[in-house]
Short mmCIF file of C-alpha atoms in Angstrom, two decimals:
data_model
loop_
_atom_site.label_atom_id
_atom_site.label_comp_id
_atom_site.label_asym_id
_atom_site.label_seq_id
_atom_site.Cartn_x
_atom_site.Cartn_y
_atom_site.Cartn_z
CA UNK A 929 -0.58 0.10 -0.03
CA UNK A 930 2.89 2.63 0.69
CA UNK A 931 3.95 1.87 -2.98
CA UNK A 932 1.53 2.92 -4.13
CA UNK A 933 1.05 6.02 -2.31
CA UNK A 934 4.63 6.48 -3.42
CA UNK A 935 4.21 5.93 -7.09
CA UNK A 936 0.81 8.18 -6.94
CA UNK A 937 2.77 11.02 -5.36
CA UNK A 938 5.85 10.34 -8.09
CA UNK A 939 3.35 10.34 -10.68
CA UNK A 940 1.51 13.55 -9.73
CA UNK A 941 4.45 15.63 -9.22
CA UNK A 942 5.81 14.60 -12.36
CA UNK A 943 2.49 15.62 -14.20
CA UNK A 944 2.77 19.09 -11.86
CA UNK A 945 5.79 19.81 -12.73
CA UNK A 946 4.94 19.23 -16.94
CA UNK A 947 2.28 21.51 -16.13
CA UNK A 948 4.63 23.96 -15.08
CA UNK A 949 6.79 23.63 -17.57
CA UNK A 950 4.86 24.02 -19.68
CA UNK A 951 2.69 26.91 -18.12
CA UNK A 952 6.60 28.80 -18.03
CA UNK A 953 6.67 28.02 -22.53
CA UNK A 954 4.08 29.30 -23.27
CA UNK A 955 4.24 32.89 -20.96
CA UNK A 956 8.31 32.50 -22.35
CA UNK A 957 6.44 32.89 -26.05
CA UNK A 958 4.35 35.43 -25.23
CA UNK A 959 7.21 37.42 -23.71
CA UNK A 960 8.86 36.83 -26.97
CA UNK A 961 6.28 38.29 -28.85
CA UNK A 962 4.84 40.96 -27.28
CA UNK A 963 8.23 42.09 -25.27
CA UNK A 964 11.64 41.09 -27.15
CA UNK A 965 9.93 41.13 -30.91
CA UNK A 966 9.03 44.97 -30.13
CA UNK A 967 11.41 46.52 -28.42
CA UNK A 968 15.32 47.99 -28.01
CA UNK A 969 17.43 46.27 -25.69
CA UNK A 970 17.51 47.82 -22.62
CA UNK A 971 15.12 50.08 -23.21
CA UNK A 972 12.69 51.49 -20.59
CA UNK A 973 9.05 49.53 -23.27
CA UNK A 974 11.25 45.98 -22.38
CA UNK A 975 11.77 46.51 -18.70
CA UNK A 976 8.31 47.19 -17.35
CA UNK A 977 7.69 44.50 -20.52
CA UNK A 978 9.32 41.70 -18.95
CA UNK A 979 7.87 42.94 -15.59
CA UNK A 980 4.20 42.28 -16.23
CA UNK A 981 4.97 38.70 -18.16
CA UNK A 982 7.19 38.30 -15.27
CA UNK A 983 4.28 39.47 -12.59
CA UNK A 984 0.83 38.50 -13.61
CA UNK A 985 0.98 34.92 -13.95
CA UNK A 986 3.30 34.86 -10.67
CA UNK A 987 -0.09 36.90 -9.45
CA UNK A 988 -2.61 34.23 -10.85
CA UNK A 989 -0.67 31.39 -9.14
CA UNK A 990 -0.80 33.45 -6.01
CA UNK A 991 -4.38 33.71 -6.55
CA UNK A 992 -4.59 29.89 -6.27
CA UNK A 993 -2.04 28.83 -3.91
CA UNK A 994 -3.53 31.61 -1.57
CA UNK A 995 -7.25 30.28 -1.34
CA UNK A 996 -6.20 26.52 -0.92
CA UNK A 997 -5.06 28.05 2.45
CA UNK A 998 -7.35 29.92 3.39
CA UNK A 999 -5.75 33.16 3.82
CA UNK A 1000 -6.73 36.45 4.46
CA UNK A 1001 -9.44 37.56 2.53
CA UNK A 1002 -8.34 40.61 2.28
CA UNK A 1003 -5.05 39.85 1.16
CA UNK A 1004 -6.98 37.62 -1.89
CA UNK A 1005 -9.11 39.90 -3.03
CA UNK A 1006 -6.63 42.34 -4.03
CA UNK A 1007 -4.34 39.46 -5.58
CA UNK A 1008 -6.68 37.95 -7.18
CA UNK A 1009 -8.59 40.79 -8.75
CA UNK A 1010 -5.13 41.15 -11.21
CA UNK A 1011 -4.05 37.51 -11.35
CA UNK A 1012 -7.51 35.24 -12.33
CA UNK A 1013 -7.57 38.59 -15.45
CA UNK A 1014 -4.64 38.07 -16.38
CA UNK A 1015 -5.27 33.86 -16.30
CA UNK A 1016 -8.40 34.84 -19.06
CA UNK A 1017 -6.24 36.91 -20.96
CA UNK A 1018 -3.15 35.22 -21.26
CA UNK A 1019 -5.48 32.27 -23.19
CA UNK A 1020 -6.67 35.08 -26.06
CA UNK A 1021 -3.05 36.38 -25.72
CA UNK A 1022 -2.50 32.90 -27.35
CA UNK A 1023 -5.31 32.37 -29.20
CA UNK A 1024 -4.12 35.69 -31.11
CA UNK A 1025 -0.73 35.08 -31.21
CA UNK A 1026 -0.95 31.76 -33.01
CA UNK A 1027 -2.93 33.29 -35.94
CA UNK A 1028 -0.92 36.26 -35.67
CA UNK A 1029 1.78 33.72 -37.63
CA UNK A 1030 -0.04 33.46 -40.14
CA UNK A 1031 -0.11 36.88 -40.55
CA UNK A 1032 3.59 37.48 -39.83
CA UNK A 1033 4.62 35.30 -42.03
CA UNK A 1034 1.94 36.69 -45.56
CA UNK A 1035 3.22 40.59 -43.60
CA UNK A 1036 7.48 39.59 -43.84
CA UNK A 1037 7.63 37.58 -47.38
CA UNK A 1038 5.00 40.26 -49.27
CA UNK A 1039 6.17 43.59 -47.72
CA UNK A 1040 9.17 46.15 -47.57
CA UNK A 1041 12.07 45.65 -46.26
CA UNK A 1042 11.86 47.86 -43.77
CA UNK A 1043 9.85 51.26 -43.25
CA UNK A 1044 11.14 54.50 -42.46
CA UNK A 1045 11.14 56.03 -38.78
CA UNK A 1046 10.41 59.49 -38.46
CA UNK A 1047 13.41 61.36 -36.10
CA UNK A 1048 14.99 64.54 -35.21
CA UNK A 1049 17.50 65.16 -37.51
CA UNK A 1050 20.54 68.03 -37.50
CA UNK A 1051 22.57 68.71 -40.15
CA UNK A 1052 26.05 69.92 -40.11
CA UNK A 1053 27.54 71.78 -43.35
CA UNK A 1054 29.92 69.71 -42.97
CA UNK A 1055 31.51 66.59 -41.20
CA UNK A 1056 34.03 68.91 -38.55
CA UNK A 1057 31.68 73.01 -38.31
CA UNK A 1058 28.91 73.18 -35.43
CA UNK A 1059 25.18 73.10 -36.45
CA UNK A 1060 24.52 76.20 -38.59
CA UNK A 1061 21.31 78.67 -40.17
CA UNK A 1062 21.31 77.54 -44.00
CA UNK A 1063 20.66 79.37 -46.84
CA UNK A 1064 18.52 78.94 -49.40
CA UNK A 1065 21.28 77.82 -52.09
CA UNK A 1066 23.02 75.42 -49.68
CA UNK A 1067 20.03 74.39 -48.28
CA UNK A 1068 19.55 72.72 -52.18
CA UNK A 1069 22.96 71.56 -52.97
CA UNK A 1070 22.91 70.35 -49.35
CA UNK A 1071 22.18 65.99 -49.11
CA UNK A 1072 19.05 64.69 -47.66
CA UNK A 1073 19.45 63.95 -44.58
CA UNK A 1074 19.22 60.09 -42.95
CA UNK A 1075 15.40 58.92 -41.53
CA UNK A 1076 16.32 55.85 -39.73
CA UNK A 1077 13.91 52.57 -40.34
CA UNK A 1078 12.02 50.07 -38.21
CA UNK A 1079 13.87 46.82 -39.56
CA UNK A 1080 10.52 44.61 -41.67
CA UNK A 1081 10.37 42.48 -38.82
CA UNK A 1082 10.24 44.94 -35.48
CA UNK A 1083 7.13 46.78 -37.84
CA UNK A 1084 5.40 43.34 -38.05
CA UNK A 1085 5.54 42.86 -34.56
CA UNK A 1086 4.34 45.54 -33.48
CA UNK A 1087 1.90 45.50 -35.58
CA UNK A 1088 0.90 41.97 -34.71
CA UNK A 1089 1.59 42.18 -31.22
CA UNK A 1090 -0.64 45.19 -30.82
CA UNK A 1091 -3.36 44.19 -32.49
CA UNK A 1092 -3.04 40.18 -30.37
CA UNK A 1093 -3.73 42.53 -27.28
CA UNK A 1094 -6.24 44.74 -28.64
CA UNK A 1095 -8.59 41.80 -29.56
CA UNK A 1096 -7.74 40.07 -26.48
CA UNK A 1097 -8.51 42.75 -24.48
CA UNK A 1098 -11.90 43.91 -25.95
CA UNK A 1099 -12.33 40.40 -25.54
CA UNK A 1100 -11.25 39.83 -22.20
CA UNK A 1101 -13.69 43.12 -21.02
CA UNK A 1102 -16.90 42.53 -22.91
CA UNK A 1103 -16.99 39.02 -21.05
CA UNK A 1104 -16.19 40.80 -17.47
CA UNK A 1105 -19.49 43.39 -17.80
CA UNK A 1106 -21.08 40.25 -18.67
CA UNK A 1107 -20.26 38.30 -14.92
CA UNK A 1108 -20.89 41.88 -12.75
CA UNK A 1109 -23.54 43.16 -15.24
CA UNK A 1110 -25.52 39.73 -13.31
CA UNK A 1111 -27.02 36.76 -15.14
CA UNK A 1112 -29.91 37.10 -17.20
CA UNK A 1113 -33.54 35.30 -17.35
CA UNK A 1114 -33.83 32.74 -18.68
CA UNK A 1115 -37.38 30.32 -19.21
CA UNK A 1116 -38.13 26.74 -20.11
CA UNK A 1117 -41.80 25.10 -19.87
CA UNK A 1118 -40.60 21.64 -19.21
CA UNK A 1119 -43.00 18.58 -20.67
CA UNK A 1120 -43.83 15.51 -17.61
CA UNK A 1121 -46.09 13.29 -18.48
CA UNK A 1122 -47.08 12.46 -14.89
CA UNK A 1123 -47.80 15.37 -13.97
CA UNK A 1124 -50.87 16.38 -12.53
CA UNK A 1125 -52.44 19.17 -13.40
CA UNK A 1126 -52.88 20.89 -10.35
CA UNK A 1127 -49.30 20.97 -10.63
CA UNK A 1128 -49.33 22.60 -13.98
CA UNK A 1129 -47.47 26.31 -14.74
CA UNK A 1130 -45.20 25.18 -11.46
CA UNK A 1131 -42.61 27.76 -11.59
CA UNK A 1132 -38.34 26.72 -10.46
CA UNK A 1133 -36.15 29.38 -10.08
CA UNK A 1134 -32.58 27.46 -10.75
CA UNK A 1135 -29.45 29.15 -9.56
CA UNK A 1136 -26.13 27.59 -9.61
CA UNK A 1137 -22.50 27.98 -9.23
CA UNK A 1138 -22.28 32.27 -7.95
CA UNK A 1139 -19.45 31.35 -6.30
CA UNK A 1140 -19.12 34.51 -4.09
CA UNK A 1141 -16.13 34.63 -2.78
CA UNK A 1142 -12.56 37.18 -3.24
CA UNK A 1143 -14.03 38.46 -6.20
CA UNK A 1144 -18.32 38.00 -6.59
CA UNK A 1145 -19.22 39.59 -3.06
CA UNK A 1146 -22.60 41.14 -0.98
CA UNK A 1147 -22.80 43.40 -3.78
CA UNK A 1148 -23.09 40.40 -6.47
CA UNK A 1149 -24.97 38.49 -4.66
CA UNK A 1150 -28.25 41.60 -3.38
CA UNK A 1151 -27.98 41.53 -7.16
CA UNK A 1152 -28.86 37.79 -7.89
CA UNK A 1153 -31.45 38.06 -4.99
CA UNK A 1154 -33.02 40.92 -7.01
CA UNK A 1155 -33.36 39.19 -10.06
CA UNK A 1156 -35.07 36.31 -8.68
CA UNK A 1157 -37.22 37.01 -6.65
CA UNK A 1158 -38.91 39.55 -9.66
CA UNK A 1159 -39.61 36.26 -11.29
CA UNK A 1160 -42.00 35.61 -8.71
CA UNK A 1161 -40.91 31.67 -8.91
CA UNK A 1162 -42.55 29.59 -6.38
CA UNK A 1163 -39.75 27.19 -5.51
CA UNK A 1164 -35.71 28.14 -5.48
CA UNK A 1165 -33.93 25.98 -6.12
CA UNK A 1166 -29.87 26.72 -5.08
CA UNK A 1167 -28.07 23.81 -7.40
CA UNK A 1168 -24.52 23.90 -5.01
CA UNK A 1169 -21.61 25.83 -6.09
CA UNK A 1170 -23.00 28.47 -3.51
CA UNK A 1171 -19.01 30.24 -2.65
CA UNK A 1172 -15.78 30.17 -2.66
CA UNK A 1173 -14.22 30.10 1.11
CA UNK A 1174 -15.27 29.49 5.06
CA UNK A 1175 -18.31 30.84 7.08
CA UNK A 1176 -15.80 33.02 8.50
CA UNK A 1177 -14.78 35.01 5.58
CA UNK A 1178 -17.84 35.21 3.93
CA UNK A 1179 -20.56 34.94 6.31
CA UNK A 1180 -21.49 38.41 5.11
CA UNK A 1181 -21.23 38.13 1.12
CA UNK A 1182 -24.07 36.03 1.47
CA UNK A 1183 -26.39 37.41 4.02
CA UNK A 1184 -28.64 39.20 1.12
CA UNK A 1185 -29.72 34.85 0.22
CA UNK A 1186 -31.25 34.88 3.12
CA UNK A 1187 -33.95 37.93 1.76
CA UNK A 1188 -34.73 35.28 -1.42
CA UNK A 1189 -38.47 34.54 -1.38
CA UNK A 1190 -41.16 31.90 -2.96
CA UNK A 1191 -44.27 30.40 -2.09
CA UNK A 1192 -43.22 26.80 -1.60
CA UNK A 1193 -40.01 28.24 0.21
CA UNK A 1194 -35.95 27.92 -1.00
CA UNK A 1195 -33.92 24.30 -1.09
CA UNK A 1196 -30.03 23.88 -0.64
CA UNK A 1197 -28.49 20.89 -2.70
CA UNK A 1198 -24.42 20.99 -2.09
CA UNK A 1199 -21.57 21.46 -5.34
CA UNK A 1200 -18.46 20.17 -4.89
CA UNK A 1201 -16.93 23.74 -4.13
CA UNK A 1202 -18.45 23.63 -0.70
CA UNK A 1203 -16.67 20.84 -0.08
CA UNK A 1204 -13.62 22.53 -0.91
CA UNK A 1205 -14.52 25.83 1.69
CA UNK A 1206 -15.81 24.69 4.88
CA UNK A 1207 -19.30 22.09 3.20
CA UNK A 1208 -20.34 21.04 7.06
CA UNK A 1209 -20.45 24.39 8.38
CA UNK A 1210 -22.08 25.69 4.89
CA UNK A 1211 -25.24 23.48 5.53
CA UNK A 1212 -25.35 24.69 9.07
CA UNK A 1213 -25.18 28.23 7.82
CA UNK A 1214 -27.36 27.94 4.56
CA UNK A 1215 -29.98 26.66 7.06
CA UNK A 1216 -29.70 29.84 9.52
CA UNK A 1217 -30.52 32.45 6.45
CA UNK A 1218 -33.13 30.17 5.42
CA UNK A 1219 -32.51 27.41 2.65
CA UNK A 1220 -34.42 23.62 3.60
CA UNK A 1221 -31.89 21.77 3.38
CA UNK A 1222 -31.52 18.37 1.08
CA UNK A 1223 -28.63 15.53 2.13
CA UNK A 1224 -29.99 13.14 0.12
CA UNK A 1225 -33.82 13.35 1.46
CA UNK A 1226 -37.03 14.29 -0.57
CA UNK A 1227 -40.61 16.85 -0.05
CA UNK A 1228 -43.53 16.36 -0.72
CA UNK A 1229 -45.34 19.37 -2.85
CA UNK A 1230 -48.49 19.45 -3.92
CA UNK A 1231 -48.19 16.97 -7.34
CA UNK A 1232 -44.27 16.43 -7.19
CA UNK A 1233 -41.78 14.83 -4.95
CA UNK A 1234 -38.50 16.74 -5.21
CA UNK A 1235 -35.20 15.77 -3.81
CA UNK A 1236 -31.72 16.50 -4.05
CA UNK A 1237 -28.71 14.15 -3.60
CA UNK A 1238 -25.01 15.40 -1.71
CA UNK A 1239 -22.40 16.02 -4.86
CA UNK A 1240 -20.17 13.40 -5.65
CA UNK A 1241 -17.05 15.27 -3.83
CA UNK A 1242 -18.83 14.65 -0.32
CA UNK A 1243 -18.19 10.82 -1.28
CA UNK A 1244 -14.42 11.56 0.22
CA UNK A 1245 -15.65 12.79 3.59
CA UNK A 1246 -18.25 9.73 3.08
CA UNK A 1247 -21.08 11.95 2.39
CA UNK A 1248 -21.80 12.01 -0.94
CA UNK A 1249 -24.61 10.78 -3.33
CA UNK A 1250 -27.58 8.51 -1.72
CA UNK A 1251 -30.04 7.99 -4.86
CA UNK A 1252 -31.53 4.62 -1.94
CA UNK A 1253 -31.89 6.77 0.50
CA UNK A 1254 -33.36 10.52 -1.66
CA UNK A 1255 -35.72 7.98 -3.85
CA UNK A 1256 -36.20 4.72 -3.13
CA UNK A 1257 -38.84 4.31 -1.26
CA UNK A 1258 -41.31 6.68 -2.93
CA UNK A 1259 -43.69 6.16 -4.97
CA UNK A 1260 -42.75 6.23 -8.38
CA UNK A 1261 -46.14 7.24 -9.97
CA UNK A 1262 -45.85 10.56 -8.63
CA UNK A 1263 -43.69 12.95 -10.38
CA UNK A 1264 -40.03 13.90 -9.48
CA UNK A 1265 -37.79 16.40 -9.50
CA UNK A 1266 -34.11 16.25 -8.25
CA UNK A 1267 -31.66 19.02 -7.18
CA UNK A 1268 -27.96 17.69 -8.73
CA UNK A 1269 -25.07 19.83 -8.70
CA UNK A 1270 -22.75 17.48 -10.94
CA UNK A 1271 -25.30 16.28 -14.76
CA UNK A 1272 -23.10 13.06 -14.34
CA UNK A 1273 -25.45 11.95 -11.91
CA UNK A 1274 -27.95 12.30 -14.55
CA UNK A 1275 -27.17 7.70 -15.11
CA UNK A 1276 -28.49 7.19 -11.65
CA UNK A 1277 -31.34 9.64 -12.35
CA UNK A 1278 -32.04 6.96 -14.81
CA UNK A 1279 -31.93 4.06 -13.51
CA UNK A 1280 -34.40 5.81 -9.67
CA UNK A 1281 -37.17 6.93 -12.24
CA UNK A 1282 -36.52 11.39 -12.01
CA UNK A 1283 -39.01 12.44 -14.31
CA UNK A 1284 -36.66 15.97 -14.65
CA UNK A 1285 -32.91 17.06 -12.82
CA UNK A 1286 -31.91 20.32 -12.18
CA UNK A 1287 -27.95 20.79 -12.16
CA UNK A 1288 -25.22 23.43 -12.87
CA UNK A 1289 -21.95 23.19 -12.61
CA UNK A 1290 -19.94 22.93 -16.46
CA UNK A 1291 -20.96 27.47 -17.12
CA UNK A 1292 -21.94 26.26 -19.92
CA UNK A 1293 -18.11 26.20 -20.15
CA UNK A 1294 -17.84 29.66 -19.07
CA UNK A 1295 -15.23 31.01 -21.40
CA UNK A 1296 -14.78 29.67 -24.97
CA UNK A 1297 -13.36 26.62 -25.90
CA UNK A 1298 -14.23 25.87 -22.49
CA UNK A 1299 -17.92 24.48 -23.95
CA UNK A 1300 -15.73 21.34 -25.63
CA UNK A 1301 -13.54 21.13 -22.63
CA UNK A 1302 -16.78 21.17 -20.57
CA UNK A 1303 -18.66 18.45 -23.08
CA UNK A 1304 -15.61 15.53 -22.35
CA UNK A 1305 -16.47 15.00 -19.11
CA UNK A 1306 -20.57 16.10 -18.82
CA UNK A 1307 -23.16 14.71 -20.56
CA UNK A 1308 -25.13 17.82 -21.29
CA UNK A 1309 -23.30 21.13 -21.01
CA UNK A 1310 -26.21 23.52 -20.80
CA UNK A 1311 -30.07 23.49 -22.04
CA UNK A 1312 -32.12 20.61 -21.44
CA UNK A 1313 -31.21 16.99 -23.25
CA UNK A 1314 -33.47 13.57 -22.35
CA UNK A 1315 -32.43 10.89 -21.52
CA UNK A 1316 -34.51 7.59 -21.53
CA UNK A 1317 -37.38 8.80 -19.09
CA UNK A 1318 -35.56 11.30 -17.87
CA UNK A 1319 -35.50 14.83 -18.96
CA UNK A 1320 -32.20 16.81 -17.76
CA UNK A 1321 -32.03 20.12 -17.64
CA UNK A 1322 -28.15 22.36 -17.37
CA UNK A 1323 -28.16 25.96 -16.50
CA UNK A 1324 -24.53 28.06 -17.09
CA UNK A 1325 -25.32 29.64 -13.54
CA UNK A 1326 -25.64 32.81 -12.29
CA UNK A 1327 -21.80 33.48 -11.40
CA UNK A 1328 -17.75 33.41 -12.33
CA UNK A 1329 -15.39 30.95 -10.90
CA UNK A 1330 -11.57 31.93 -10.98
CA UNK A 1331 -11.54 34.44 -13.92
CA UNK A 1332 -14.81 37.06 -13.33
CA UNK A 1333 -15.00 36.38 -17.55
CA UNK A 1334 -18.29 34.73 -19.01
CA UNK A 1335 -17.05 34.45 -22.83
CA UNK A 1336 -19.63 31.88 -25.24
CA UNK A 1337 -21.35 31.01 -21.89
CA UNK A 1338 -23.60 33.42 -20.69
CA UNK A 1339 -24.89 33.34 -17.30
CA UNK A 1340 -28.29 32.81 -16.40
CA UNK A 1341 -31.12 32.74 -13.91
CA UNK A 1342 -33.89 29.76 -15.47
CA UNK A 1343 -36.96 29.58 -14.93
CA UNK A 1344 -38.47 25.63 -15.49
CA UNK A 1345 -41.97 25.79 -15.67
CA UNK A 1346 -43.35 22.38 -15.11
CA UNK A 1347 -46.25 21.93 -17.57
CA UNK A 1348 -49.10 19.08 -17.49
CA UNK A 1349 -50.49 16.97 -19.67
CA UNK A 1350 -53.03 17.15 -18.54
CA UNK A 1351 -53.86 20.95 -18.69
#
């Protein structure tokens, strides 16, 4: 057993070293294209550019480490903004620079060898005399003053590098505004075969992945609460990843959630990030905020059963999802709606006769092309899909994890309306 643990540790360490090496190589590439190829050795521009490309990734790594060790929130907040924003910017700088390699080849092949760059020049009558005013005849006879020329290579690098920075900054800026502006509201109608007529039109506001923490705080929580309450739902379902941090650090940030209002109340299930942030404390605290905890449990509502299971991450502490406990003894003639943070639990939901599973977790990929990566490990990345007799709806979530940026995956709060075929 000890040998196995040692071997696993060696493999993990090797993978970490490979990732860090790749991280360093890619940053060297960005530095080369944006700094070395566009500036003069020893110049102030090169010194500043080098400092930025070195400091920003260090802030990114420092932020991740600080969150893992639960460093004081004010400190994490200071380094998180530049660190996480650099992470998003870095991704799009790479994309833009890779495209720029093709542009660079074309410009170098078909362009001029060099480009003039005007400089101030002093004209001398001869090589030994001091500068003096020239007569008209002297001006006419004087040879044209030399003009410094920028090497074609440097000119192309500046054009491509400047365009890459502009594209990346604009993309990340718009994605940041999208998050900070708050989630939009989506409406989805879901027909359920066994739903009785009396439950037709029942509206569930699905809220997931707020990720309240060093970036998104109390103000963001207030905006979400206002948006949810404005939909006037019959029930609010908070399907995990509420926080990134401890109760001690985020007590004030989550306080507005006590103002969530729905006719049948607010229900909560854990996400994987709760288990990174002190799940036991959060389970107690969300109930103090007025939420009903569904920890592998079920409650009967007019016309259907509402069940909830713990997140898979809870298996590490012996508190993972238990479908038997939540659904094993129920009346299968009744409609069952399940709250489960991760979409991958859909197979268990199908096996237990669930009619509709509501999930989050994926963020819809959050930052393109993250949607393709999310699709590799999740059956559904976003939206409504059917699996046998069970339907799965996955919200993109209300907040953002890591960089406060969403590109190609706008945040949402979804109002799911249950539809009865008998209506």
